[in-house]
Coordinates of C-alpha atoms and ligand atoms in Angstrom, one line a residue:
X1 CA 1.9 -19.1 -26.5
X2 CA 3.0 -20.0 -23.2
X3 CA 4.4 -23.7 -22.5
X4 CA 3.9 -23.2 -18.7
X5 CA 1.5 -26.0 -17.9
X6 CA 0.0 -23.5 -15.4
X7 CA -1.2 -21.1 -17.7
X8 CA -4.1 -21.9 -19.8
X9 CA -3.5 -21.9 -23.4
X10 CA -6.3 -18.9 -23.8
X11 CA -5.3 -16.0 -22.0
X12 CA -8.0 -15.2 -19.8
X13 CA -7.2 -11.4 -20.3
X14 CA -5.4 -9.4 -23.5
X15 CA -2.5 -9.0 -22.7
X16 CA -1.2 -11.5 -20.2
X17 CA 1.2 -13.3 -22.3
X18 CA 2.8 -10.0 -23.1
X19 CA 2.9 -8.9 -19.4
X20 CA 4.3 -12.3 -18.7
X21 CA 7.3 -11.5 -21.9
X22 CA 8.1 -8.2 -20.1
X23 CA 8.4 -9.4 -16.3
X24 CA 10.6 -12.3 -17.8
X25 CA 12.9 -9.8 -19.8
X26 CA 12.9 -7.4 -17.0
X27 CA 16.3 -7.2 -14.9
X28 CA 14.4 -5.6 -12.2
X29 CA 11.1 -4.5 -11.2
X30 CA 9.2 -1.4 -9.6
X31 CA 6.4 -2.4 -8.1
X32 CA 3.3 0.4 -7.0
X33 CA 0.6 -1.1 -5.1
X34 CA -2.6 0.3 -3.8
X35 CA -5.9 -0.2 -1.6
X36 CA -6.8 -2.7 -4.7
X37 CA -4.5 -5.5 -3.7
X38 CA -5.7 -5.8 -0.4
X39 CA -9.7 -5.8 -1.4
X40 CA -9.7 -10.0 -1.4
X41 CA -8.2 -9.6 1.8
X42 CA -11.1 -7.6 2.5
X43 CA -9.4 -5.1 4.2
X44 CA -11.9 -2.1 4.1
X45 CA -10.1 0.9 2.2
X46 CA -10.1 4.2 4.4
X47 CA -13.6 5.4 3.2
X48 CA -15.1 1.4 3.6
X49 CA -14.1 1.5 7.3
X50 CA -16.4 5.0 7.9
X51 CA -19.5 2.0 8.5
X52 CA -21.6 1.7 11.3
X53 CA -21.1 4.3 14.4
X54 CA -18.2 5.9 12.0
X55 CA -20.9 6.3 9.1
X56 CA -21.5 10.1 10.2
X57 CA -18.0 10.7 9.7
X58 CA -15.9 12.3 6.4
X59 CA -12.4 11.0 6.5
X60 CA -11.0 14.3 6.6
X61 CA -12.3 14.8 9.6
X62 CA -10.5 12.1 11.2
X63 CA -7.3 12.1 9.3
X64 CA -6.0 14.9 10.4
X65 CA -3.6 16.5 12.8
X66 CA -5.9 19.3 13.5
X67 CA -9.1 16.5 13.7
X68 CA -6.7 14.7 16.1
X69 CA -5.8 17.7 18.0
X70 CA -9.7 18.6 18.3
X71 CA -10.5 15.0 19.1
X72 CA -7.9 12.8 19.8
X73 CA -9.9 10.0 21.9
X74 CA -12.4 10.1 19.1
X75 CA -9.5 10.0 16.1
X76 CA -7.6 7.4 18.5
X77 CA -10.7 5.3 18.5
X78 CA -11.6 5.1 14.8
X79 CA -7.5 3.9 14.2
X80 CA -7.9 1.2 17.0
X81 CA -10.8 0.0 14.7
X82 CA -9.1 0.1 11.7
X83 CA -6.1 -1.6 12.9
X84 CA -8.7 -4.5 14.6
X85 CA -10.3 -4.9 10.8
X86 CA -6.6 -5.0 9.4
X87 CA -5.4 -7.7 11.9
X88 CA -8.2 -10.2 11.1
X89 CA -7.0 -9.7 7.4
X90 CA -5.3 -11.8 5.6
X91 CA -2.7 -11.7 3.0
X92 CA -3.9 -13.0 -0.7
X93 CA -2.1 -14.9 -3.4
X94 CA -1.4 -11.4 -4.7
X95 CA 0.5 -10.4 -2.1
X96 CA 2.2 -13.7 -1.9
X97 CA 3.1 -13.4 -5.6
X98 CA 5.3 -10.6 -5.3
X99 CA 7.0 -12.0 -2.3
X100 CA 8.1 -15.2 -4.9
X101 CA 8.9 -12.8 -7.3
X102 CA 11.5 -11.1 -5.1
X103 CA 13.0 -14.1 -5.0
X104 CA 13.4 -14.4 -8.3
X105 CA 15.1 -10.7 -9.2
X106 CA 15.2 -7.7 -7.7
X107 CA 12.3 -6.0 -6.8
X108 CA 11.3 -2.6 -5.1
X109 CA 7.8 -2.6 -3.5
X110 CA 6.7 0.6 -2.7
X111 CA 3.1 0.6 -1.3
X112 CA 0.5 3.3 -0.2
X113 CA -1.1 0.7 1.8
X114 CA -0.7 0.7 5.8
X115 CA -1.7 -2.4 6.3
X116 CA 1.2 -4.3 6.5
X117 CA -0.4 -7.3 4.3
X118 CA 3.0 -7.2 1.8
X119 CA 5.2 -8.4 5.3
X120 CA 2.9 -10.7 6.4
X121 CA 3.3 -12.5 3.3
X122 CA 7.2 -12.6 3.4
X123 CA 8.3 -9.4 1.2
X124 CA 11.1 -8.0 2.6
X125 CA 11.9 -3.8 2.5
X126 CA 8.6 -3.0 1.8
X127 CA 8.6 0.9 1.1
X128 CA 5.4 2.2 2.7
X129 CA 4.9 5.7 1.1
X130 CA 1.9 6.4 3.4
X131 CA 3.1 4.9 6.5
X132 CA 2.2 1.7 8.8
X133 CA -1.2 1.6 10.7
X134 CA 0.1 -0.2 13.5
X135 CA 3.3 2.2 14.0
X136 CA 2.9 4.9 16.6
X137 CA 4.6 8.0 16.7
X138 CA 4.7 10.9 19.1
X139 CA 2.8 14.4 18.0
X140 CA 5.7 16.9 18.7
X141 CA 7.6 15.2 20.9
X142 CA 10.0 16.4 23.6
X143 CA 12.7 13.6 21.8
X144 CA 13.1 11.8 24.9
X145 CA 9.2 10.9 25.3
X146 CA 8.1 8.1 27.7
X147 CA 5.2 6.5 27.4
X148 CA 2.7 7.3 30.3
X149 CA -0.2 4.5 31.0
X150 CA -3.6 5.8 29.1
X151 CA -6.4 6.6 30.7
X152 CA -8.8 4.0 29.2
X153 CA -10.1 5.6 25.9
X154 CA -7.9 8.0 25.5
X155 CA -4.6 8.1 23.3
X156 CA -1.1 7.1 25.3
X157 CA 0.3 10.8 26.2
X158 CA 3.9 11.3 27.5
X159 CA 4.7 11.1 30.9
X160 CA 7.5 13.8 30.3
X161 CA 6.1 16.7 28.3
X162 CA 2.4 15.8 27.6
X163 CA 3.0 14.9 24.0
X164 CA 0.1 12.7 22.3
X165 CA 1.2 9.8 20.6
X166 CA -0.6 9.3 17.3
X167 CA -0.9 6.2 14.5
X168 CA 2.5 6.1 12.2
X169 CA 0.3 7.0 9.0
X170 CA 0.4 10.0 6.5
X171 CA -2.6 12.3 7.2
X172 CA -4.3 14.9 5.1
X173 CA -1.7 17.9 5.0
X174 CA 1.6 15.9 5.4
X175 CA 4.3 15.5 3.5
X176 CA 5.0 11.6 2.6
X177 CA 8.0 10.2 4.9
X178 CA 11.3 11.9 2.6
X179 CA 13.4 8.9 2.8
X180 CA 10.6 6.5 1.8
X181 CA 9.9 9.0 -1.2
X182 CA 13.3 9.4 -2.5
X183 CA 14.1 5.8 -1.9
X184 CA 10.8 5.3 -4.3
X185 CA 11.5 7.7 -6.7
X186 CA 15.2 6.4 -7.4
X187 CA 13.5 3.1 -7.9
X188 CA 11.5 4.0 -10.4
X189 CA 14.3 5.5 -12.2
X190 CA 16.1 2.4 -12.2
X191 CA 13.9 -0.2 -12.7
X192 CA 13.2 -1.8 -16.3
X193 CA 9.3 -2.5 -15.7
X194 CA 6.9 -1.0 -13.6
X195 CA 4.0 -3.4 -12.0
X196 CA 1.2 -1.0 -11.1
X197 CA -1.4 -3.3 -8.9
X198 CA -4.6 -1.8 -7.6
X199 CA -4.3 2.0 -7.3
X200 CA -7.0 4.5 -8.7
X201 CA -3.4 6.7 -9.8
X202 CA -5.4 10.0 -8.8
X203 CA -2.8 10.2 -5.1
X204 CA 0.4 12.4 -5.7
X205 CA 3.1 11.6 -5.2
X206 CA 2.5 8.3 -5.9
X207 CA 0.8 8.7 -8.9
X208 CA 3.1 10.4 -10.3
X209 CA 6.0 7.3 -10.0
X210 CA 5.2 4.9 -12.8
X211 CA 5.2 7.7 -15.4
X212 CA 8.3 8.5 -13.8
X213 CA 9.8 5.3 -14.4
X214 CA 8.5 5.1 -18.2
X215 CA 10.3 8.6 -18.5
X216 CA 13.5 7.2 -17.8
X217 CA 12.8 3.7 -20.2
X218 CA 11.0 1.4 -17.9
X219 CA 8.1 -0.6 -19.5
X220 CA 4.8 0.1 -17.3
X221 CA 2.2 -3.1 -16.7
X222 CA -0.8 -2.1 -15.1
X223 CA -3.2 -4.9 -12.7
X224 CA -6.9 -3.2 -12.3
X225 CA -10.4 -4.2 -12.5
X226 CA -11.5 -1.2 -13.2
X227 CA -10.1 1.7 -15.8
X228 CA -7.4 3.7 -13.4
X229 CA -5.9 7.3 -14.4
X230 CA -2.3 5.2 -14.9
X231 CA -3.9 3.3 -18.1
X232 CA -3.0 5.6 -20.8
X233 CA 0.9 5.9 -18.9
X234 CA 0.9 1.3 -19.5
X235 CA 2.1 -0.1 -22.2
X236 CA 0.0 -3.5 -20.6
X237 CA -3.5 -2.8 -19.0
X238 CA -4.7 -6.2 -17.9
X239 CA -8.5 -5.5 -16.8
X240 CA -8.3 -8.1 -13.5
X241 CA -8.3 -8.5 -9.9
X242 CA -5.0 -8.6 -8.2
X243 CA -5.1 -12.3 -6.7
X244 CA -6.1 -14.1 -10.1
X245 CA -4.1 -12.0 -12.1
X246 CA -0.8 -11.9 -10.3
X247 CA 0.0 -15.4 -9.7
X248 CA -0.2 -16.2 -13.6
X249 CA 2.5 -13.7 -14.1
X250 CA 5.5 -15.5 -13.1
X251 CA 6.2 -18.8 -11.3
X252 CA 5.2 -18.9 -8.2
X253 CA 6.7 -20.2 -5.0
X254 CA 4.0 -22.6 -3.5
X255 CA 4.3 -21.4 -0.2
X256 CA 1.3 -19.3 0.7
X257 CA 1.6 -19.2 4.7
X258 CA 2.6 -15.6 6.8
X259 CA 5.9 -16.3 8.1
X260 CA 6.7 -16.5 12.2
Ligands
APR1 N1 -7.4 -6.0 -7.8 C1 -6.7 -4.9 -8.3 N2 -7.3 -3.7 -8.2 C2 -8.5 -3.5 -7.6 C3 -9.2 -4.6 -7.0 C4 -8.6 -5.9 -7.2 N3 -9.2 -7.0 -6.7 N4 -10.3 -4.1 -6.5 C5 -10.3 -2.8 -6.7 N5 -9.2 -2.4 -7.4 C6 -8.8 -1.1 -7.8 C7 -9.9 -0.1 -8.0 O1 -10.5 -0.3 -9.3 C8 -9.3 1.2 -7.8 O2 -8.7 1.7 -9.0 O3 -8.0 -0.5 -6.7 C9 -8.1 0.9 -6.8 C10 -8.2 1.5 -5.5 O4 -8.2 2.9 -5.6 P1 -8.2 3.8 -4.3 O5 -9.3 3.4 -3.3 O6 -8.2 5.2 -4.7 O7 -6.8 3.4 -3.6 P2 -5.4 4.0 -3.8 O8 -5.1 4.3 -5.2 O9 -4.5 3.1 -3.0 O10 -5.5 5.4 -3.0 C11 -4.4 6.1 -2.8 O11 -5.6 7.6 -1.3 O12 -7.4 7.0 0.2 C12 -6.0 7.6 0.1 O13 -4.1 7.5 1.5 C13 -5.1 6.7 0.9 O14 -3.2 5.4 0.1 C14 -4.5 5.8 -0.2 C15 -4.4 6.8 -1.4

């Protein structure tokens, strides 16, 4: 039993006092998050924010190169909303809990989020697997693109070669970003416990990273509501929502504000 006064003396899930044993033991942690840890920010996961005017649309219509390339003021549009939805978000105590716990060993955080919610809360190195919503990127470039002013509407285009620039995110068909994988996967082959948080597991590569890690003799903790594909891979399955669950995990910092 736990002698932390704030930790009530009955768990209020199976299983948290032995997820709290094996993130105390642990020398270092790998961390996989998902859409899950942001849903009490209430950022709207990709499908959620297809509401309203967007309702007509199937995300793989939009989250594609060739969808861009057909439509890119449409496409353009529909990431403009997404990234105003994301910036009226908030961070949550989940994601201020594993900013405290970096603080307290060393942590790897890789993410398939793009919303940025895990650096807004003050973690640091932040692998994003699927890249950053608010990042832009040029769509084959000329490598010395400037930025020409946008016709209103419309996607920036190069003022040199015509090149369109287009969000910094992983879309349906691309490979995920190789230094961000590899710098994942060597994570999870390091690490002594694996902190799943919020991910259906049915995404590879990513999916595939926590039973990587328990492969090479990590212990694998898994944070979900709801049952997830990753379950039978934990040796911990704590059936709870991110933000109540995490900060009972380990002490926490107190200091719950984005930094400047
Ligand atoms: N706390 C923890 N988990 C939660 C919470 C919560 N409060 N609310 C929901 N969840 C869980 C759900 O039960 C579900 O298992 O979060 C998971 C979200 O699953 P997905 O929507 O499939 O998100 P994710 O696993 O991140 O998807 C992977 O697929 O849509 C693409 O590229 C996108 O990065 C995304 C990838």
């Amino acid at each position: 039993m736990s002698n932390d006064p704030l930790i009530p003396t009955s768990s209020p899930w199976p299983g948290l006092e032995e997820a709290r044993d094996l993130i105390a033991q642990a020398r270092s942690v790998f961390v996989l998050t998902g859409a899950g840890i942001s849903a009490e920010s209430g950022v709207p996961t990709f499908r959620d924010a297809l509401t309203g005017l967007w309702a007509q649309f199937d995300p793989e219509e939009l989250a594609s190169e060739d969808a861009y390339r057909r439509q890119p003021a449409l496409v353009w549009e529909w990431y403009q909303h997404r990234r105003a939805l994301v910036a009226a978000a908030r961070p949550n105590p989940a994601h201020y809990a594993l900013a405290a716990l970096a603080a307290q060993k060393p942590v790897t955080l890789v993410t398939q989020n793009v919303d940025g919610l895990h650096q807004r809360a003050g973690s640091e190195h932040v692998i994003e697997l699927h890249g950053n919503l608010f990042a832009n990127k040029w769509l084959n470039g000329c490598g010395r693109c400037d930025e020409a002013t946008a016709i209103p509407g419309d996607p920036p285009c190069c003022s040199l070669c015509g090149a369109l620039m287009r969000p910094g995110v992983v879309w349906f068909g691309e490979d995920l970003p190789r230094v961000a994988r590899f710098r994942a996967e060597h994570a999870a082959e390091t690490a002594d416990l694996c902190l799943v948080v919020g991910t259906s597991g049915l995404v590879y590569p990513a999916a595939g990273l926590p039973g990587l890690a328990r492969d090479h003799g990590a212990r694998v903790v898994v944070v979900n509501p709801q049952p997830s594909a990753l379950d039978q891979t934990a040796d911990v399955v704590l059936p709870a929502a991110a933000g109540a669950c995490l900060p009972l995990l380990w002490p926490q910092s107190g200091t719950e504000t984005e930094p400047d």
